[in-house]
Tab-separated table of C-alpha atoms and ligand atoms in Angstrom:
chain	number	residue	atom	x	y	z
A	1	MET	CA	102.396	97.067	123.504
A	2	GLU	CA	101.171	100.155	121.276
A	3	LYS	CA	98.058	99.948	119.527
A	4	TYR	CA	96.438	102.168	116.741
A	5	ILE	CA	93.231	103.784	117.561
A	6	ILE	CA	90.975	105.418	114.887
A	7	ASN	CA	88.376	107.063	115.404
A	8	GLY	CA	86.272	106.538	112.551
A	9	GLY	CA	83.915	108.205	109.863
A	10	LYS	CA	86.556	110.976	108.869
A	11	VAL	CA	87.032	111.817	104.683
A	12	LEU	CA	90.344	111.522	103.052
A	13	SER	CA	92.384	113.726	101.567
A	14	GLY	CA	95.256	115.680	99.716
A	15	GLU	CA	98.386	114.224	98.786
A	16	VAL	CA	100.822	111.412	99.416
A	17	THR	CA	104.483	110.206	99.130
A	18	ILE	CA	105.277	107.002	98.498
A	19	SER	CA	108.166	105.305	99.944
A	20	GLY	CA	110.661	103.540	97.980
A	21	ALA	CA	109.146	99.139	97.427
A	22	LYS	CA	109.701	97.498	100.835
A	23	ASN	CA	109.938	93.853	98.482
A	24	ALA	CA	112.445	96.444	96.671
A	25	ALA	CA	114.885	97.262	99.689
A	26	VAL	CA	114.470	93.489	101.381
A	27	ALA	CA	116.426	92.529	97.846
A	28	ILE	CA	118.310	95.200	97.194
A	29	ILE	CA	120.097	95.459	100.637
A	30	PRO	CA	120.770	91.662	100.555
A	31	ALA	CA	122.094	91.524	97.131
A	32	THR	CA	124.818	94.261	98.237
A	33	ILE	CA	126.480	90.947	99.662
A	34	LEU	CA	127.825	89.940	96.118
A	35	CYS	CA	129.205	93.572	95.504
A	36	ASP	CA	133.285	94.351	95.203
A	37	GLU	CA	133.130	97.786	96.154
A	38	PRO	CA	131.129	99.748	98.034
A	39	CYS	CA	127.551	100.515	98.139
A	40	ARG	CA	124.738	103.861	98.349
A	41	ILE	CA	120.969	102.820	98.255
A	42	GLU	CA	118.165	105.673	98.106
A	43	ASN	CA	114.795	105.372	98.505
A	44	ILE	CA	114.823	103.537	101.129
A	45	PRO	CA	111.376	102.936	103.629
A	46	ASN	CA	112.380	103.815	106.704
A	47	ILE	CA	110.312	100.709	108.461
A	48	SER	CA	111.332	97.728	110.618
A	49	ASP	CA	112.129	95.241	107.751
A	50	VAL	CA	114.952	96.942	105.713
A	51	THR	CA	116.391	97.785	109.690
A	52	LEU	CA	116.430	94.431	110.140
A	53	ILE	CA	117.700	93.028	107.298
A	54	ALA	CA	120.754	96.380	107.878
A	55	LYS	CA	121.395	94.430	110.709
A	56	ILE	CA	121.883	91.011	110.075
A	57	LEU	CA	124.070	92.399	107.224
A	58	GLN	CA	125.934	94.337	110.067
A	59	ASN	CA	126.141	91.169	111.340
A	60	LEU	CA	127.230	89.161	108.805
A	61	GLY	CA	130.818	92.099	108.995
A	62	ALA	CA	129.264	94.813	106.676
A	63	LYS	CA	129.247	98.090	107.512
A	64	VAL	CA	125.983	99.485	107.323
A	65	THR	CA	126.128	103.836	108.074
A	66	ARG	CA	122.631	105.351	107.979
A	67	VAL	CA	123.535	108.215	105.246
A	68	ASN	CA	119.918	109.792	106.163
A	69	LYS	CA	115.998	108.322	107.060
A	70	SER	CA	116.264	107.113	102.819
A	71	THR	CA	119.706	105.840	102.041
A	72	LEU	CA	121.857	103.473	103.561
A	73	ASP	CA	125.752	103.526	101.922
A	74	ILE	CA	127.021	99.369	102.870
A	75	ASP	CA	130.372	98.078	102.307
A	76	PRO	CA	130.245	94.532	101.852
A	77	ARG	CA	134.280	93.746	101.499
A	78	PRO	CA	134.709	93.467	105.743
A	79	ILE	CA	131.638	90.231	105.562
A	80	ASN	CA	133.974	87.389	105.466
A	81	THR	CA	131.251	84.277	107.319
A	82	TYR	CA	128.623	82.384	105.111
A	83	SER	CA	126.929	81.765	108.182
A	84	ALA	CA	123.942	83.458	109.763
A	85	VAL	CA	122.045	81.698	112.191
A	86	ASP	CA	121.023	83.761	114.413
A	87	ASP	CA	117.351	84.822	115.687
A	88	SER	CA	117.483	88.196	113.598
A	89	VAL	CA	117.355	85.995	110.516
A	90	ARG	CA	114.077	84.126	111.456
A	91	GLY	CA	112.486	87.107	112.648
A	92	MET	CA	111.446	88.241	108.376
A	93	ARG	CA	110.802	86.274	105.212
A	94	ALA	CA	112.544	88.248	103.177
A	95	SER	CA	116.429	86.787	105.726
A	96	TYR	CA	116.081	84.228	102.364
A	97	TYR	CA	117.643	86.371	100.335
A	98	LEU	CA	120.850	85.448	102.453
A	99	LEU	CA	121.158	82.272	100.851
A	100	GLY	CA	121.510	83.202	97.321
A	101	ALA	CA	123.833	85.663	98.109
A	102	LEU	CA	125.935	84.600	100.186
A	103	ILE	CA	126.149	81.234	98.080
A	104	GLY	CA	126.637	83.941	94.848
A	105	ARG	CA	129.651	85.514	96.903
A	106	PHE	CA	131.191	82.343	98.793
A	107	ASN	CA	129.071	79.385	96.790
A	108	ASN	CA	128.368	78.336	100.438
A	109	ALA	CA	125.476	79.287	102.438
A	110	LYS	CA	123.674	78.583	106.214
A	111	VAL	CA	120.561	80.361	106.865
A	112	ALA	CA	118.298	80.179	109.394
A	113	LEU	CA	115.236	79.587	108.254
A	114	PRO	CA	112.922	82.812	107.833
A	115	GLY	CA	109.741	84.161	109.264
A	116	GLY	CA	108.191	86.592	108.447
A	117	CYS	CA	104.190	87.349	107.528
A	118	ASN	CA	101.772	84.206	108.420
A	119	PHE	CA	99.273	83.060	106.119
A	120	GLY	CA	99.840	79.501	105.292
A	121	LEU	CA	102.374	77.211	104.665
A	122	ARG	CA	105.185	78.940	102.747
A	123	PRO	CA	107.338	76.417	100.791
A	124	ILE	CA	111.099	77.113	99.208
A	125	ASP	CA	111.316	74.057	97.690
A	126	GLN	CA	111.978	75.764	94.236
A	127	HIS	CA	114.650	77.839	95.845
A	128	LEU	CA	116.285	74.833	97.431
A	129	LYS	CA	115.421	73.036	93.897
A	130	GLY	CA	117.259	75.877	91.325
A	131	PHE	CA	120.688	76.565	93.759
A	132	ALA	CA	120.886	72.593	93.380
A	133	ALA	CA	121.241	72.328	89.930
A	134	MET	CA	123.871	74.788	90.227
A	135	GLY	CA	125.931	72.870	91.880
A	136	ALA	CA	124.882	74.008	95.555
A	137	GLN	CA	123.497	70.779	97.482
A	138	CYS	CA	121.353	72.366	100.700
A	139	ASP	CA	120.786	69.775	103.900
A	140	LEU	CA	118.559	71.357	106.750
A	141	ILE	CA	120.247	71.181	109.810
A	142	ASN	CA	117.557	69.965	112.599
A	143	GLY	CA	115.182	71.850	110.801
A	144	ALA	CA	116.099	74.968	111.058
A	145	ILE	CA	118.958	75.997	109.560
A	146	VAL	CA	119.411	75.497	105.412
A	147	ASP	CA	123.191	74.055	105.042
A	148	ALA	CA	123.815	75.178	101.786
A	149	HIS	CA	127.051	73.595	100.108
A	150	SER	CA	128.913	73.721	96.818
A	151	GLN	CA	132.668	71.685	95.914
A	152	GLY	CA	134.054	74.821	94.311
A	153	ARG	CA	132.673	77.563	92.054
A	154	ILE	CA	128.223	77.976	91.235
A	155	GLN	CA	127.904	76.463	88.018
A	156	GLY	CA	125.410	78.631	85.705
A	157	ALA	CA	121.848	75.830	85.326
A	158	SER	CA	118.579	75.758	83.161
A	159	ILE	CA	115.818	76.107	86.059
A	160	TYR	CA	111.880	75.390	85.600
A	161	LEU	CA	109.946	77.227	88.121
A	162	ASP	CA	107.056	74.867	89.406
A	163	THR	CA	105.296	77.505	90.129
A	164	VAL	CA	105.323	81.399	89.560
A	165	SER	CA	107.746	82.282	92.478
A	166	VAL	CA	108.868	85.835	93.353
A	167	GLY	CA	110.963	84.767	95.727
A	168	THR	CA	112.771	82.106	94.453
A	169	THR	CA	113.350	83.913	91.161
A	170	ILE	CA	114.989	86.556	92.944
A	171	ASN	CA	117.111	83.854	94.779
A	172	LEU	CA	119.043	82.134	91.544
A	173	MET	CA	119.149	85.417	90.026
A	174	LEU	CA	121.430	86.553	93.590
A	175	ALA	CA	122.639	83.036	93.334
A	176	ALA	CA	123.737	83.078	89.294
A	177	VAL	CA	125.298	86.437	89.265
A	178	LYS	CA	128.925	85.203	89.830
A	179	ALA	CA	128.073	82.314	88.735
A	180	GLN	CA	130.612	79.615	85.740
A	181	GLY	CA	128.929	79.872	82.520
A	182	MET	CA	124.264	80.966	81.885
A	183	THR	CA	122.075	80.267	83.786
A	184	ILE	CA	118.914	80.273	82.529
A	185	ILE	CA	115.017	80.503	84.809
A	186	GLU	CA	112.080	79.962	82.906
A	187	ASN	CA	108.943	80.631	83.999
A	188	ALA	CA	110.250	83.582	85.844
A	189	ALA	CA	108.491	85.794	88.147
A	190	LYS	CA	107.536	89.606	87.280
A	191	GLU	CA	107.205	91.407	90.070
A	192	PRO	CA	108.672	95.475	89.144
A	193	HIS	CA	110.863	95.236	91.978
A	194	ILE	CA	112.569	91.457	90.244
A	195	VAL	CA	112.694	94.126	87.368
A	196	ASP	CA	114.426	97.089	89.916
A	197	LEU	CA	116.875	94.179	91.738
A	198	ALA	CA	118.412	92.451	87.840
A	199	ASN	CA	118.084	96.863	87.164
A	200	PHE	CA	120.544	97.031	90.438
A	201	LEU	CA	122.826	94.164	89.491
A	202	ASN	CA	123.103	95.265	85.919
A	203	SER	CA	123.987	98.888	86.872
A	204	MET	CA	126.750	96.547	89.066
A	205	GLY	CA	128.468	95.111	85.976
A	206	ALA	CA	126.696	92.577	86.028
A	207	ASN	CA	125.024	90.851	83.077
A	208	ILE	CA	120.814	89.961	83.352
A	209	ARG	CA	118.145	90.131	80.039
A	210	GLY	CA	114.933	89.747	79.874
A	211	ALA	CA	114.379	90.840	83.764
A	212	GLY	CA	109.998	91.807	83.428
A	213	THR	CA	109.674	88.455	81.056
A	214	ASP	CA	108.876	84.857	82.487
A	215	VAL	CA	112.380	83.772	81.108
A	216	ILE	CA	115.462	85.595	82.453
A	217	LYS	CA	119.244	84.960	81.171
A	218	ILE	CA	121.841	85.774	83.841
A	219	ARG	CA	125.592	85.871	82.520
A	220	GLY	CA	127.796	84.767	85.634
A	221	VAL	CA	130.242	87.601	85.850
A	222	ASP	CA	133.277	88.156	87.906
A	223	TYR	CA	133.410	92.036	89.462
A	224	LEU	CA	130.677	94.185	90.834
A	225	HIS	CA	131.231	97.258	91.040
A	226	GLY	CA	129.978	100.153	93.708
A	227	ILE	CA	127.260	102.228	92.666
A	228	THR	CA	124.493	104.597	94.060
A	229	TYR	CA	121.129	103.364	93.359
A	230	SER	CA	117.682	104.185	94.592
A	231	ILE	CA	115.161	101.519	94.942
A	232	ILE	CA	111.876	102.038	92.912
A	233	PRO	CA	108.636	103.644	94.547
A	234	ASP	CA	106.146	100.517	96.610
A	235	GLN	CA	103.223	99.911	94.498
A	236	ILE	CA	101.381	97.775	97.356
A	237	GLU	CA	101.986	100.840	99.672
A	238	ALA	CA	100.362	103.303	96.760
A	239	GLY	CA	97.594	100.715	96.539
A	240	THR	CA	96.942	101.102	100.392
A	241	TYR	CA	95.964	104.788	100.116
A	242	MET	CA	94.395	104.322	96.720
A	243	ALA	CA	92.136	101.617	98.795
A	244	ALA	CA	92.079	103.753	102.224
A	245	VAL	CA	90.872	107.190	100.017
A	246	ALA	CA	88.109	104.985	98.261
A	247	ALA	CA	86.403	103.580	101.393
A	248	THR	CA	86.527	107.570	102.652
A	249	ARG	CA	85.199	108.382	99.458
A	250	GLY	CA	87.584	110.896	99.449
A	251	LYS	CA	89.960	112.302	96.675
A	252	LEU	CA	93.995	111.413	96.795
A	253	LEU	CA	96.867	112.841	94.637
A	254	VAL	CA	99.711	109.641	94.837
A	255	LYS	CA	102.813	110.841	94.172
A	256	ASN	CA	106.597	109.363	93.628
A	257	VAL	CA	105.246	106.143	91.995
A	258	THR	CA	105.014	104.647	88.635
A	259	PRO	CA	101.389	104.748	86.745
A	260	LYS	CA	102.852	100.953	85.063
A	261	HIS	CA	103.145	99.421	87.783
A	262	LEU	CA	99.832	99.963	89.112
A	263	GLU	CA	97.331	99.793	86.054
A	264	SER	CA	96.005	96.274	87.765
A	265	ILE	CA	95.301	98.878	90.644
A	266	THR	CA	93.771	101.332	88.309
A	267	ALA	CA	92.063	98.823	86.831
A	268	LYS	CA	90.074	97.415	89.334
A	269	LEU	CA	89.218	100.851	90.755
A	270	LYS	CA	88.040	102.525	88.252
A	271	GLU	CA	85.709	99.175	87.453
A	272	ILE	CA	84.097	100.100	90.605
A	273	GLY	CA	83.459	103.942	89.541
A	274	VAL	CA	86.504	106.279	90.801
A	275	TYR	CA	87.857	108.196	88.351
A	276	VAL	CA	91.888	107.835	88.534
A	277	GLU	CA	93.991	110.385	86.287
A	278	GLU	CA	97.234	109.326	85.747
A	279	PHE	CA	100.287	111.564	85.353
A	280	ASP	CA	104.505	111.124	84.988
A	281	GLU	CA	104.836	110.060	88.835
A	282	ALA	CA	101.899	110.737	90.168
A	283	VAL	CA	98.436	109.402	89.916
A	284	LEU	CA	94.726	111.286	91.148
A	285	ILE	CA	92.180	109.418	92.152
A	286	ASP	CA	88.511	110.615	93.100
A	287	ALA	CA	85.945	108.894	94.819
A	288	THR	CA	84.101	112.220	96.757
A	289	ASP	CA	80.480	111.559	96.367
A	290	ARG	CA	80.602	108.331	94.427
A	291	LYS	CA	78.389	105.554	94.308
A	292	LEU	CA	81.180	102.562	94.044
A	293	ARG	CA	79.904	99.178	92.990
A	294	ARG	CA	80.828	96.490	93.680
A	295	CYS	CA	83.379	93.483	91.043
A	296	ASN	CA	85.274	90.534	91.168
A	297	LEU	CA	88.778	90.690	92.095
A	298	LYS	CA	91.280	87.378	90.881
A	299	THR	CA	94.961	87.945	92.592
A	300	MET	CA	97.370	86.829	90.830
A	301	PRO	CA	101.359	87.492	89.629
A	302	HIS	CA	102.180	89.985	88.467
A	303	PRO	CA	100.859	91.702	85.954
A	304	GLY	CA	98.236	89.992	88.029
A	305	PHE	CA	95.978	92.087	91.103
A	306	PRO	CA	99.025	91.810	93.470
A	307	THR	CA	97.526	89.175	96.802
A	308	ASP	CA	99.367	92.208	99.029
A	309	CYS	CA	96.361	94.495	97.895
A	310	GLN	CA	93.606	92.002	98.187
A	311	PRO	CA	92.805	92.295	102.126
A	312	GLN	CA	93.043	96.238	101.674
A	313	PHE	CA	90.558	96.162	98.777
A	314	VAL	CA	88.077	93.761	100.745
A	315	ALA	CA	87.984	95.794	103.519
A	316	MET	CA	87.358	98.539	100.037
A	317	LEU	CA	84.743	96.471	98.573
A	318	ALA	CA	82.735	96.282	102.253
A	319	THR	CA	81.076	99.702	101.113
A	320	CYS	CA	80.233	99.483	97.992
A	321	GLU	CA	76.877	99.073	96.544
A	322	GLY	CA	76.246	95.176	96.091
A	323	THR	CA	77.760	91.549	96.007
A	324	SER	CA	82.618	91.313	95.315
A	325	ILE	CA	83.287	88.321	94.964
A	326	VAL	CA	87.123	87.926	95.572
A	327	THR	CA	89.616	84.982	95.210
A	328	GLU	CA	92.834	84.158	96.154
A	329	ASN	CA	94.911	82.385	94.257
A	330	VAL	CA	98.438	83.100	94.978
A	331	TRP	CA	98.553	81.869	99.131
A	332	ASP	CA	96.419	79.342	100.409
A	333	ASN	CA	95.784	81.303	103.565
A	334	ARG	CA	94.934	84.452	103.245
A	335	TYR	CA	91.963	85.478	105.090
A	336	GLN	CA	93.097	85.605	108.337
A	337	TYR	CA	91.931	89.521	108.731
A	338	ILE	CA	88.166	88.566	107.529
A	339	ARG	CA	87.393	87.401	111.052
A	340	GLU	CA	88.363	90.457	112.264
A	341	LEU	CA	86.507	92.570	109.994
A	342	LEU	CA	83.042	90.453	111.090
A	343	LEU	CA	83.803	92.128	114.399
A	344	MET	CA	82.842	94.769	113.202
A	345	GLY	CA	80.366	94.462	111.671
A	346	ALA	CA	81.191	93.793	107.995
A	347	HIS	CA	79.224	90.679	105.970
A	348	ILE	CA	81.876	88.632	104.566
A	349	SER	CA	82.201	84.549	104.204
A	350	VAL	CA	85.135	82.825	102.945
A	351	GLU	CA	84.788	79.236	100.970
A	352	GLY	CA	88.697	78.614	100.618
A	353	ARG	CA	89.999	80.153	98.098
A	354	VAL	CA	86.764	82.826	97.574
A	355	ALA	CA	86.152	85.718	100.120
A	356	ILE	CA	82.218	86.429	99.266
A	357	VAL	CA	81.359	90.772	100.175
A	358	ASP	CA	78.589	91.720	101.007
A	359	GLY	CA	79.116	95.478	100.459
A	360	MET	CA	77.446	98.753	101.960
A	361	MET	CA	76.820	96.727	105.279
A	362	PRO	CA	77.881	99.663	108.570
A	363	LEU	CA	80.807	98.936	110.460
A	364	HIS	CA	81.178	99.892	113.120
A	365	GLY	CA	84.415	100.520	115.589
A	366	ALA	CA	85.875	96.995	117.934
A	367	PRO	CA	89.052	95.407	119.318
A	368	VAL	CA	91.460	93.819	116.337
A	369	LYS	CA	94.071	92.435	115.908
A	370	ALA	CA	96.634	92.455	113.185
A	371	THR	CA	97.576	88.830	111.754
A	372	ASP	CA	99.620	90.246	109.069
A	373	LEU	CA	101.311	93.284	107.644
A	374	ARG	CA	98.973	93.727	104.798
A	375	ALA	CA	95.580	92.412	107.161
A	376	GLY	CA	96.182	95.064	109.533
A	377	ALA	CA	96.640	97.741	106.460
A	378	ALA	CA	92.744	96.465	105.450
A	379	LEU	CA	92.062	96.506	109.360
A	380	ILE	CA	93.153	100.205	109.707
A	381	ILE	CA	90.974	101.409	106.381
A	382	ALA	CA	88.444	99.856	108.215
A	383	GLY	CA	88.795	101.078	110.906
A	384	LEU	CA	88.810	104.711	108.752
A	385	VAL	CA	85.419	104.110	107.053
A	386	ALA	CA	83.446	102.843	111.164
A	387	SER	CA	81.716	104.108	113.148
A	388	GLY	CA	82.913	104.828	116.923
A	389	VAL	CA	86.719	103.914	117.577
A	390	THR	CA	88.462	100.734	116.102
A	391	GLU	CA	91.806	99.628	118.376
A	392	ILE	CA	94.292	97.549	116.029
A	393	SER	CA	97.111	95.620	118.696
A	394	SER	CA	99.414	94.010	116.754
A	395	ILE	CA	101.027	96.691	115.038
A	396	HIS	CA	104.032	95.668	115.064
A	397	TYR	CA	103.726	93.828	111.923
A	398	ILE	CA	101.760	96.890	110.006
A	399	GLU	CA	105.545	98.398	110.998
A	400	ARG	CA	106.947	96.378	109.230
A	401	GLY	CA	106.232	97.443	105.990
A	402	TYR	CA	104.322	100.770	105.961
A	403	GLU	CA	106.893	104.139	107.016
A	404	GLU	CA	105.211	106.571	108.815
A	405	ILE	CA	101.495	105.503	107.895
A	406	ILE	CA	100.513	107.556	110.687
A	407	GLU	CA	101.410	110.688	109.870
A	408	LYS	CA	100.935	110.231	106.088
A	409	LEU	CA	97.197	108.996	106.916
A	410	ARG	CA	97.486	112.194	109.518
A	411	ALA	CA	98.162	114.473	106.656
A	412	LEU	CA	94.994	113.138	104.714
A	413	GLY	CA	92.490	114.210	107.405
A	414	ALA	CA	92.487	110.614	109.680
A	415	ASP	CA	92.197	110.522	113.069
A	416	ILE	CA	94.653	108.140	114.115
A	417	ARG	CA	97.211	107.953	116.883
A	418	LYS	CA	99.289	105.336	118.372
A	419	GLN	CA	98.724	104.707	121.903
A	420	TYR	CA	101.231	102.720	124.638
A	421	VAL	CA	99.976	100.183	126.742
A	422	PRO	CA	101.826	99.528	129.800
A	423	GLY	CA	102.305	95.433	130.899
A	424	GLU	CA	102.396	94.239	127.436
A	425	ASP	CA	104.639	92.782	125.640
A	426	ALA	CA	104.298	92.348	121.468
A	427	SER	CA	106.740	89.283	120.790
A	428	ALA	CA	105.600	88.048	118.185
A	429	THR	CA	107.721	87.238	116.076
A	430	ALA	CA	107.149	89.686	112.163
B	501	EPU	N1	106.094	78.238	96.097
B	501	EPU	C1	106.516	77.699	96.011
B	501	EPU	N2	107.556	77.125	96.753
B	501	EPU	C2	108.626	77.541	96.903
B	501	EPU	C3	108.090	78.990	96.562
B	501	EPU	C4	107.095	79.806	96.562
B	501	EPU	O1	104.650	76.859	96.856
B	501	EPU	O2	109.661	77.446	96.701
B	501	EPU	C5	104.457	78.722	96.302
B	501	EPU	C6	104.188	79.714	97.351
B	501	EPU	O3	103.647	78.893	98.493
B	501	EPU	C7	103.073	80.590	96.860
B	501	EPU	C8	103.441	81.135	95.486
B	501	EPU	O4	104.646	79.975	95.166
B	501	EPU	O5	101.730	80.151	96.942
B	501	EPU	C9	104.016	82.588	95.339
B	501	EPU	O6	105.130	82.240	96.690
B	501	EPU	P1	106.111	83.384	96.390
B	501	EPU	O7	107.324	82.502	96.137
B	501	EPU	O8	105.903	84.398	95.081
B	501	EPU	O9	106.161	84.429	97.395
B	501	EPU	P2	107.163	85.525	98.426
B	501	EPU	O10	108.894	85.699	97.554
B	501	EPU	O11	107.923	84.362	99.577
B	501	EPU	C10	106.515	87.704	97.895
B	501	EPU	C11	105.772	89.125	99.171
B	501	EPU	C12	104.915	88.267	98.903
B	501	EPU	C13	103.913	88.627	98.255
B	501	EPU	C14	104.811	87.584	97.222
B	501	EPU	C15	103.869	87.300	96.026
B	501	EPU	C16	108.494	89.594	99.705
B	501	EPU	C17	109.537	89.664	101.146
B	501	EPU	N3	107.765	88.804	99.373
B	501	EPU	O12	106.540	86.609	98.703
B	501	EPU	O13	105.308	89.744	100.536
B	501	EPU	O14	103.175	88.527	98.887
B	501	EPU	O15	105.915	87.466	97.035
B	501	EPU	O16	103.816	88.504	95.654
B	501	EPU	O17	109.286	89.959	98.636
B	501	EPU	C18	104.054	91.696	102.076
B	501	EPU	O18	104.785	92.446	101.092
B	501	EPU	O19	103.341	91.918	102.534
B	501	EPU	C19	104.044	89.509	101.357
B	501	EPU	C20	103.772	89.016	101.948
């Protein structure tokens, strides 16, 4: 097993280049299953979730070639099965996109139920409702495998989502791209990676309109041609570095970002007193010698404040003056990391969906455990601020989603390293 060891108390400053978006990559890579020719995908983050989804495609028969650290060539033509049930499929949440992509290509799919970060119930009822409306009936085999089967070609349908769901919106777009006729998704999610996936599919010849609004219309097409496509920058990785630098009262130029995607994050940083300046593809934040103050923060689907930056901001708000009130509106149980922050001296109480964060309590290093990906990022931020040494275990969660996080933080002046701990095994599933 490996751990991160942080000697806290260093002010971070400098420049960071943001990698491609994890949640776009884990949708676009399975989306290549629908393509009738080989594709090249650029700006792919080098993270374990990407390695895993690429391996799953290979196991299905696709030819996947790594051209360089951030570019994959994928030839999906040799795929001749719609069954993805091996253990690797259970290893990540986004493997449920195999359902939409395989239904889109074969009108059938058999996919093991996904794993992923554990923060309460993660139902897929809306995905299954949408597939059924399109003619793919879904049965659960032994509670572990979704068996989606249709009599003939998938049909376009009008589907209203009961809840705004990123995964459902993406999955139904994938199933609809080659369906017979028109699919309309209402109450769709609007995250930047949904627009990115639509741009990717449209560049190949798909007919998707309205991505980025809450009504998406997809007219099915017969053929998708090969393209070279570059994935958007990771808004959550950018938000994580911004929170880390604000927490240490440093200064950071965040490069390779789309400032528009970061608006809810930069608005909060400005509100608490951080200086923010936007450029075409970069954002400067400066918290040097600033007294940062409390705020209220509510997570919402895009364009609201992203739930995937909530833990990092809670860690940062623990360093600000006053009491912040944070409300998690997307997930039922995304505060598991707070007990780890308490071990480091934070004063935070949780009542249902609300976390009350008393700022300016001195944080001290402690052995703590990442309970999921963003939780791990929050513990890193706390460790960067804390006095003494913080040891973070279960770092495989963090490495699911952050490319070269140690290298990037060290370049900003952090004292962080990875340590191998003999005799212990990281067996938990990401
Ligand atoms: N929901 C349902 N039924 C469904 C689907 C979702 O009730 O069929 C509920 C969920 O329980 C949740 C809400 O709808 O309360 C939103 O879930 P959503 O489907 O939007 O989440 P997801 O697609 O499973 C993606 C990201 C998450 C991110 C959420 C919300 C990927 C691979 N994952 O998950 O990212 O938190 O959207 O923005 O894109 C992360 O990167 O750390 C991460 C967890």
